[in-house]
Short mmCIF file of C-alpha atoms in Angstrom, two decimals:
data_model
loop_
_atom_site.label_atom_id
_atom_site.label_comp_id
_atom_site.label_asym_id
_atom_site.label_seq_id
_atom_site.Cartn_x
_atom_site.Cartn_y
_atom_site.Cartn_z
CA UNK M 88 48.51 8.70 224.34
CA UNK M 89 50.28 11.33 222.58
CA UNK M 90 54.34 9.92 223.06
CA UNK M 91 53.13 6.83 221.76
CA UNK M 92 52.16 8.74 218.22
CA UNK M 93 55.49 10.37 218.08
CA UNK M 94 57.16 7.10 218.89
CA UNK M 95 54.57 5.17 215.59
CA UNK M 96 56.03 8.90 213.30
CA UNK M 97 59.15 7.70 214.63
CA UNK M 98 59.66 4.21 214.08
CA UNK M 99 58.45 5.49 210.57
CA UNK M 100 61.09 7.85 209.60
CA UNK M 101 63.41 5.39 211.13
CA UNK M 102 61.84 2.40 208.37
CA UNK M 103 61.94 5.46 205.56
CA UNK M 104 66.32 6.40 206.11
CA UNK M 105 66.62 2.38 206.03
CA UNK M 106 65.17 1.94 202.74
CA UNK M 107 64.68 5.21 200.81
CA UNK M 108 66.54 7.95 202.23
CA UNK M 109 69.35 8.79 202.85
CA UNK M 110 68.94 12.35 205.04
CA UNK M 111 68.91 12.28 208.86
CA UNK M 112 65.12 12.39 208.84
CA UNK M 113 64.51 11.36 212.29
CA UNK M 114 67.21 13.78 213.49
CA UNK M 115 64.84 16.43 213.04
CA UNK M 116 62.20 14.64 214.36
CA UNK M 117 63.77 14.50 217.83
CA UNK M 118 64.68 17.65 217.79
CA UNK M 119 61.00 19.45 216.78
CA UNK M 120 60.48 17.38 220.18
CA UNK M 121 62.80 18.28 222.12
CA UNK M 122 61.87 21.93 221.62
CA UNK M 123 58.52 20.79 223.01
CA UNK M 124 59.97 20.34 226.64
CA UNK M 125 59.64 16.94 228.79
CA UNK M 126 63.79 16.28 228.13
CA UNK M 127 63.51 12.83 230.32
CA UNK M 128 60.72 11.60 227.71
CA UNK M 129 63.10 12.92 224.96
CA UNK M 130 66.04 11.19 226.20
CA UNK M 131 64.49 8.08 226.76
CA UNK M 132 62.70 8.26 222.85
CA UNK M 133 65.84 9.02 221.53
CA UNK M 134 68.00 6.02 223.41
CA UNK M 135 65.08 3.39 221.94
CA UNK M 136 65.35 5.11 217.66
CA UNK M 137 68.67 5.72 218.33
CA UNK M 138 69.72 1.38 219.22
CA UNK M 139 66.42 0.95 216.50
CA UNK M 140 67.98 3.69 213.82
CA UNK M 141 71.19 1.65 214.16
CA UNK M 142 70.16 -1.98 214.00
CA UNK M 143 68.43 -0.94 210.56
CA UNK M 144 71.35 1.28 208.67
CA UNK M 145 73.99 -1.53 209.57
CA UNK M 146 75.94 0.51 211.90
CA UNK M 147 77.38 -0.72 215.82
CA UNK M 148 74.69 0.12 218.39
CA UNK M 149 74.75 2.77 220.54
CA UNK M 150 76.04 4.84 218.04
CA UNK M 151 73.25 7.07 216.51
CA UNK M 152 71.84 6.82 220.04
CA UNK M 153 74.69 9.02 221.65
CA UNK M 154 75.31 11.05 218.97
CA UNK M 155 71.39 12.02 219.35
CA UNK M 156 71.61 12.21 223.00
CA UNK M 157 74.56 14.56 222.97
CA UNK M 158 73.31 17.13 220.41
CA UNK M 159 70.04 16.86 222.64
CA UNK M 160 71.85 17.83 225.46
CA UNK M 161 73.55 20.98 223.44
CA UNK M 162 70.36 21.76 222.18
CA UNK M 163 69.17 22.81 225.27
CA UNK M 164 71.89 23.94 226.68
CA UNK M 165 70.77 27.22 225.16
CA UNK M 166 67.11 26.64 225.83
CA UNK M 167 67.69 30.59 228.19
CA UNK M 168 70.00 31.92 225.53
CA UNK M 169 68.55 31.77 222.87
CA UNK M 170 64.20 31.66 221.67
CA UNK M 171 64.66 27.98 220.83
CA UNK M 172 61.04 27.70 219.85
CA UNK M 173 61.26 29.35 216.86
CA UNK M 174 61.13 27.53 212.81
CA UNK M 175 64.76 29.89 212.10
CA UNK M 176 66.53 28.34 214.83
CA UNK M 177 64.82 24.08 214.27
CA UNK M 178 66.72 24.73 210.53
CA UNK M 179 69.87 25.89 211.58
CA UNK M 180 69.73 23.25 214.58
CA UNK M 181 68.97 20.49 212.10
CA UNK M 182 71.66 22.05 209.18
CA UNK M 183 74.41 22.02 211.50
CA UNK M 184 73.14 18.17 213.65
CA UNK M 185 72.84 16.44 210.07
CA UNK M 186 76.49 17.71 208.83
CA UNK M 187 78.04 16.02 211.98
CA UNK M 188 75.97 13.42 211.64
CA UNK M 189 76.33 12.71 207.64
CA UNK M 190 80.42 13.43 208.27
CA UNK M 191 80.56 10.81 211.09
CA UNK M 192 79.19 8.48 209.48
CA UNK M 193 80.58 8.92 205.50
CA UNK M 194 78.18 9.58 203.54
CA UNK M 195 77.61 12.13 200.32
CA UNK M 196 76.44 15.38 199.09
CA UNK M 197 76.72 16.46 202.77
CA UNK M 198 75.85 19.77 202.42
CA UNK M 199 72.01 19.57 200.41
CA UNK M 200 70.73 16.72 202.76
CA UNK M 201 71.62 18.87 205.53
CA UNK M 202 69.60 21.60 203.62
CA UNK M 203 66.94 19.05 202.64
CA UNK M 204 66.72 18.00 206.05
CA UNK M 205 66.67 21.67 207.70
CA UNK M 206 63.59 22.34 205.55
CA UNK M 207 62.00 18.92 206.71
CA UNK M 208 62.60 20.16 209.92
CA UNK M 209 61.75 22.70 209.78
CA UNK M 210 58.17 21.88 208.08
CA UNK M 211 57.21 19.49 210.97
CA UNK M 212 58.17 22.34 213.59
CA UNK M 213 56.09 24.64 211.89
CA UNK M 214 53.18 21.94 211.86
CA UNK M 215 53.50 21.00 215.41
CA UNK M 216 53.14 24.56 216.39
CA UNK M 217 50.31 25.36 214.50
CA UNK M 218 48.59 21.68 215.43
CA UNK M 219 49.73 22.60 219.30
CA UNK M 220 47.98 26.84 219.14
CA UNK M 221 45.12 25.57 217.65
CA UNK M 222 44.49 23.32 221.00
CA UNK M 223 46.01 26.02 222.92
CA UNK M 224 48.65 24.93 224.21
CA UNK M 225 50.87 27.61 223.73
CA UNK F 282 70.28 26.56 237.87
CA UNK F 283 68.95 23.66 238.98
CA UNK F 284 66.99 22.75 236.45
CA UNK F 285 69.98 22.88 234.21
CA UNK F 286 71.66 20.78 236.99
CA UNK F 287 68.88 18.01 236.74
CA UNK F 288 69.55 18.03 232.63
CA UNK F 289 73.15 17.56 233.50
CA UNK F 290 72.04 14.41 235.81
CA UNK F 291 69.64 13.47 232.88
CA UNK F 292 71.95 13.24 229.66
CA UNK F 293 74.96 11.68 231.89
CA UNK F 294 72.97 8.71 232.77
CA UNK F 295 71.25 8.79 228.81
CA UNK F 296 74.71 9.01 227.54
CA UNK F 297 76.26 6.35 230.30
CA UNK F 298 73.16 3.69 229.15
CA UNK F 299 74.32 4.49 225.38
CA UNK F 300 77.57 3.74 226.45
CA UNK F 301 76.49 0.76 228.33
CA UNK F 302 74.00 -0.86 225.10
CA UNK F 303 77.31 0.49 222.64
CA UNK F 304 79.17 -2.45 224.13
CA UNK F 305 75.95 -4.59 224.73
CA UNK F 306 74.87 -3.89 220.79
CA UNK F 307 78.74 -5.52 219.84
CA UNK F 308 78.33 -8.72 220.39
CA UNK F 309 74.50 -8.49 219.06
CA UNK F 310 72.59 -10.14 222.65
CA UNK F 311 70.03 -12.01 221.80
CA UNK F 312 69.58 -11.99 218.69
CA UNK F 313 68.51 -8.00 218.13
CA UNK F 314 70.06 -7.28 215.09
CA UNK F 315 67.41 -10.23 213.51
CA UNK F 316 64.64 -9.58 215.62
CA UNK F 317 64.13 -5.61 214.22
CA UNK F 318 64.98 -6.74 210.81
CA UNK F 319 62.30 -8.90 210.56
CA UNK F 320 59.44 -6.74 212.77
CA UNK F 321 60.29 -3.48 210.51
CA UNK F 322 60.57 -5.48 206.73
CA UNK F 323 57.24 -5.27 205.74
CA UNK F 324 57.32 -1.06 206.05
CA UNK F 325 60.43 -0.92 204.50
CA UNK F 326 59.62 -3.40 201.56
CA UNK F 327 56.54 -1.57 201.22
CA UNK F 328 58.54 1.98 201.71
CA UNK F 329 61.19 0.80 198.74
CA UNK F 330 59.13 -0.58 195.83
CA UNK F 331 56.49 2.89 196.75
CA UNK F 332 59.62 4.83 196.13
CA UNK F 333 60.84 3.27 192.40
CA UNK F 334 60.31 5.50 189.86
CA UNK F 335 58.75 3.69 186.84
CA UNK F 336 60.48 4.57 183.92
CA UNK F 337 58.66 6.38 181.12
CA UNK F 338 57.25 3.33 177.47
CA UNK F 339 59.43 4.83 175.29
CA UNK F 340 62.83 4.24 177.55
CA UNK F 341 61.26 0.71 178.10
CA UNK F 342 61.80 -0.06 175.01
CA UNK F 343 64.77 1.52 174.05
CA UNK F 344 66.69 -0.30 176.91
CA UNK F 345 64.88 -3.99 176.09
CA UNK F 346 66.20 -3.61 172.32
CA UNK F 347 69.62 -2.06 173.43
CA UNK F 348 69.78 -5.51 176.61
CA UNK F 349 68.42 -7.96 173.24
CA UNK F 350 71.07 -6.80 170.46
CA UNK F 351 73.89 -7.35 173.75
CA UNK F 352 71.91 -10.77 174.79
CA UNK F 353 73.26 -11.87 171.27
CA UNK F 354 75.86 -11.13 171.02
CA UNK F 355 76.61 -13.15 174.35
CA UNK F 356 74.69 -15.82 173.58
CA UNK F 357 77.57 -16.31 169.87
CA UNK F 358 79.91 -16.04 172.31
CA UNK F 359 78.72 -18.71 175.16
CA UNK F 360 78.51 -20.72 172.15
CA UNK F 361 82.19 -20.49 171.36
CA UNK F 362 82.80 -20.62 174.57
CA UNK F 363 81.47 -23.39 175.10
CA UNK F 364 82.86 -25.45 172.06
CA UNK F 365 86.10 -24.59 173.14
CA UNK F 366 84.63 -25.56 176.98
CA UNK F 367 84.36 -29.53 175.66
CA UNK F 368 86.92 -29.23 174.03
CA UNK F 369 89.61 -28.57 176.87
CA UNK F 370 87.57 -30.82 179.12
CA UNK F 371 87.33 -33.95 176.42
CA UNK F 372 91.28 -33.07 176.53
CA UNK F 373 91.79 -32.84 180.19
CA UNK F 374 88.95 -34.71 181.64
CA UNK F 375 88.68 -32.87 184.37
CA UNK F 376 85.07 -32.58 186.24
CA UNK F 377 86.23 -31.23 189.58
CA UNK F 378 86.07 -27.73 189.49
CA UNK F 379 84.72 -26.06 192.09
CA UNK F 380 81.45 -24.67 191.77
CA UNK F 381 79.88 -21.40 192.92
CA UNK F 382 76.98 -21.24 194.30
CA UNK F 383 74.78 -18.47 193.62
CA UNK F 384 71.72 -16.90 196.23
CA UNK F 385 69.94 -14.28 194.58
CA UNK F 386 68.05 -11.78 196.72
CA UNK F 387 65.60 -8.83 196.78
CA UNK F 388 66.50 -5.19 197.58
CA UNK F 389 64.42 -4.14 200.03
CA UNK F 390 66.20 -0.65 201.59
CA UNK F 391 68.58 1.10 198.60
CA UNK F 392 68.77 4.72 200.92
CA UNK F 393 69.81 7.59 198.73
CA UNK F 394 69.42 11.74 198.44
CA UNK F 395 66.36 11.72 196.63
CA UNK F 396 64.55 8.48 196.35
CA UNK F 397 64.67 6.69 192.64
CA UNK F 398 66.69 9.13 191.51
CA UNK F 399 69.96 9.52 193.01
CA UNK F 400 72.60 6.83 192.98
CA UNK F 401 71.92 4.80 196.69
CA UNK F 402 74.57 4.92 199.41
CA UNK F 403 74.05 0.43 199.82
CA UNK F 404 71.65 -2.10 199.29
CA UNK F 405 69.64 -4.29 201.64
CA UNK F 406 68.34 -7.52 200.82
CA UNK F 407 66.52 -10.19 202.23
CA UNK F 408 69.36 -12.72 203.16
CA UNK F 409 71.72 -13.42 205.71
CA UNK F 410 73.62 -15.06 207.49
CA UNK F 411 70.73 -17.26 207.79
CA UNK F 412 70.84 -18.39 203.82
CA UNK F 413 74.94 -18.86 203.72
CA UNK F 414 76.41 -15.15 203.36
CA UNK F 415 78.99 -14.02 204.80
CA UNK F 416 80.76 -10.71 204.71
CA UNK F 417 82.68 -9.96 201.44
CA UNK F 418 80.84 -12.06 199.21
CA UNK F 419 80.61 -10.76 196.00
CA UNK F 420 77.30 -9.73 194.80
CA UNK F 421 76.39 -9.53 190.29
CA UNK F 422 73.91 -9.66 188.77
CA UNK F 423 73.91 -11.32 185.62
CA UNK F 424 77.65 -11.34 185.32
CA UNK F 425 78.47 -7.64 186.12
CA UNK F 426 79.40 -6.79 189.65
CA UNK F 427 77.90 -4.86 191.48
CA UNK F 428 79.62 -4.75 195.04
CA UNK F 429 80.64 -6.26 198.64
CA UNK F 430 79.04 -8.61 201.05
CA UNK F 431 79.83 -5.88 204.16
CA UNK F 432 77.51 -6.23 207.34
CA UNK F 433 75.09 -10.16 207.35
CA UNK F 434 73.04 -9.80 209.38
CA UNK F 435 70.53 -13.01 210.52
CA UNK F 436 68.22 -12.43 207.62
CA UNK F 437 69.58 -8.92 206.40
CA UNK F 438 72.26 -8.02 204.33
CA UNK F 439 74.34 -4.57 203.02
CA UNK F 440 75.48 -4.73 199.92
CA UNK F 441 78.42 -1.76 199.32
CA UNK F 442 78.43 -0.84 195.93
CA UNK F 443 81.16 -0.69 193.62
CA UNK F 444 81.09 2.86 193.09
CA UNK F 445 81.16 4.13 196.43
CA UNK F 446 84.10 5.92 198.39
CA UNK F 447 86.81 3.80 199.84
CA UNK F 448 86.54 0.75 197.66
CA UNK F 449 89.28 -0.58 195.66
CA UNK F 450 88.90 -3.66 193.16
CA UNK F 451 91.87 -5.26 191.49
CA UNK F 452 90.65 -5.24 188.36
CA UNK F 453 92.00 -5.91 184.36
CA UNK F 454 91.39 -4.90 180.67
CA UNK F 455 89.52 -7.59 179.34
CA UNK F 456 90.91 -7.06 175.53
CA UNK F 457 94.15 -5.72 176.50
CA UNK F 458 95.15 -7.12 179.54
CA UNK F 459 96.49 -4.25 181.03
CA UNK F 460 96.60 -4.32 185.61
CA UNK F 461 94.87 -1.82 187.61
CA UNK F 462 93.13 -0.81 190.73
CA UNK F 463 89.14 0.54 190.20
CA UNK F 464 88.49 2.83 192.75
CA UNK F 465 85.43 3.88 193.74
CA UNK F 466 84.22 8.11 193.67
CA UNK F 467 80.76 8.04 195.19
CA UNK F 468 77.23 9.11 193.47
CA UNK F 469 77.76 6.16 190.94
CA UNK F 470 80.88 6.97 189.31
CA UNK F 471 84.25 4.90 189.70
CA UNK F 472 88.21 5.57 188.15
CA UNK F 473 90.79 2.76 186.84
CA UNK F 474 93.72 4.47 188.96
CA UNK F 475 97.40 1.86 188.56
CA UNK F 476 97.66 1.47 185.03
CA UNK F 477 101.18 1.33 183.48
CA UNK F 478 101.83 3.79 181.41
CA UNK F 479 102.94 1.25 178.37
CA UNK F 480 99.84 -0.76 179.33
CA UNK F 481 97.45 0.35 176.14
CA UNK F 482 93.61 2.05 177.32
CA UNK F 483 91.48 2.04 174.46
CA UNK F 484 87.86 4.46 175.09
CA UNK F 485 84.73 1.83 175.39
CA UNK F 486 87.08 -1.10 176.53
CA UNK F 487 85.82 -3.54 179.20
CA UNK F 488 87.72 -3.61 182.70
CA UNK F 489 86.42 -6.96 184.77
CA UNK F 490 87.63 -8.13 188.22
CA UNK F 491 91.31 -9.63 187.80
CA UNK F 492 90.31 -12.67 189.98
CA UNK F 493 91.71 -12.86 194.36
CA UNK F 494 89.23 -16.03 195.53
CA UNK F 495 91.15 -17.87 197.93
CA UNK F 496 91.47 -22.13 198.05
CA UNK F 497 88.08 -22.28 199.86
CA UNK F 498 86.43 -20.14 196.99
CA UNK F 499 86.15 -17.02 198.36
CA UNK F 500 86.43 -13.92 197.00
CA UNK F 501 86.13 -11.70 194.13
CA UNK F 502 85.78 -14.20 191.12
CA UNK F 503 87.64 -13.81 187.85
CA UNK F 504 86.07 -11.62 184.53
CA UNK F 505 83.06 -10.38 186.04
CA UNK F 506 82.65 -7.22 184.39
CA UNK F 507 83.37 -3.13 186.47
CA UNK F 508 82.14 -1.59 183.80
CA UNK F 509 83.25 0.55 180.95
CA UNK F 510 86.25 3.07 179.78
CA UNK F 511 84.98 6.33 178.88
CA UNK F 512 87.83 8.88 179.30
CA UNK F 513 91.19 8.15 179.79
CA UNK F 514 93.70 10.57 180.98
CA UNK F 515 97.29 9.73 180.24
CA UNK F 516 100.40 12.24 180.57
CA UNK F 517 103.88 11.52 180.65
CA UNK F 518 105.15 13.02 183.91
CA UNK F 519 103.27 10.59 185.86
CA UNK F 520 103.75 7.46 186.93
CA UNK F 521 100.57 6.12 186.06
CA UNK F 522 97.81 6.15 183.72
CA UNK F 523 93.68 6.49 184.73
CA UNK F 524 90.57 5.90 183.40
CA UNK F 525 86.97 7.06 184.28
CA UNK F 526 84.97 4.15 184.19
CA UNK F 527 80.63 3.47 183.21
CA UNK F 528 78.76 0.64 185.15
CA UNK F 529 76.70 -1.44 182.81
CA UNK F 530 74.32 -1.44 185.91
CA UNK F 531 71.40 0.24 186.34
CA UNK F 532 71.48 0.12 190.17
CA UNK F 533 68.53 2.12 191.32
CA UNK F 534 65.63 0.03 188.96
CA UNK F 535 66.91 -3.69 190.22
CA UNK F 536 64.91 -4.95 192.12
CA UNK F 537 66.67 -8.85 192.66
CA UNK F 538 71.26 -9.33 192.76
CA UNK F 539 72.84 -12.57 193.43
CA UNK F 540 75.35 -13.38 195.72
CA UNK F 541 78.21 -15.78 195.35
CA UNK F 542 79.14 -17.56 198.53
CA UNK F 543 81.95 -20.58 198.73
CA UNK F 544 81.62 -24.23 197.40
#
């Protein structure tokens, strides 16, 4: 059930990226989900939503999926080294990921957009964390 | 350690899958682009229209008054052209000039940094190959050039703006005939470059397309307005002179554009 909700939110963010906003909102959202655990489901979601995002933004189908999967892998590698389930880590990871993503696809204002996306993802992660604590899951 | 190995195994599988998708997706198998695009169209349209910031009443009145003045001026010019054209047609009895077809497209997406305020990276219109649109077709509004079609799918097309970085078009000064190349700088800015020093440019001059249509009528027609010169950079030690351009089109508040297709 929760993964259906995650998928619907992903579709909404994809529609936003395709029509209104040029920031990579989906990347920030996937980072927040990845830090909850269940890597195989997160990677599958990254694969599917990456394909949909490429279709909506007229890119080569599969390129965003590959970027998301590789970047999430790099983040999850730090699982034992740092406290990755924290707002500062989400902010920094999203900023760096957004910077690489925007430069890869030749966008403008990469620094401002990366910073903005970092704030967005941190806010999302904070909301997810608070709601998890309230439900007694953390 | 086993957890790490499991993660690496997962990553290899998913990277391989995305690589397969990359290869398959290049051929648009099962028309997936059209299916997914149409499924998300209503949501994209709703989000785009809700993001458009309405301009204030005073600004609207001033804008409309300016448009009225521009139209009155152009009407006078058009009347003169009509008379000249009639005279030439009568003279040469030439009625077989190729006619360009125009397809109207509604804008359903314009992603930018701050929606409704920042100049978008590109536009998405709701017309595609099923409507006769192909890549590189010019996109206009009135007689001003907005950009070109970059990726046309079955039902949607991506319009790259003339102000986008790396976009370049051969142009000429409508008043002096000086030839040059317009280069997009991103963020709604353009530069006319490669203008010979001996050619004259003045602030306020209108820059139009030079035209690069082939025998099938595909390509940029001549005479489309690209922008107006706002500043000139001319140094005697340089090979060429440059000028900054301002586009007459307010891309942020537009809802419909027109694609010039071939005959």
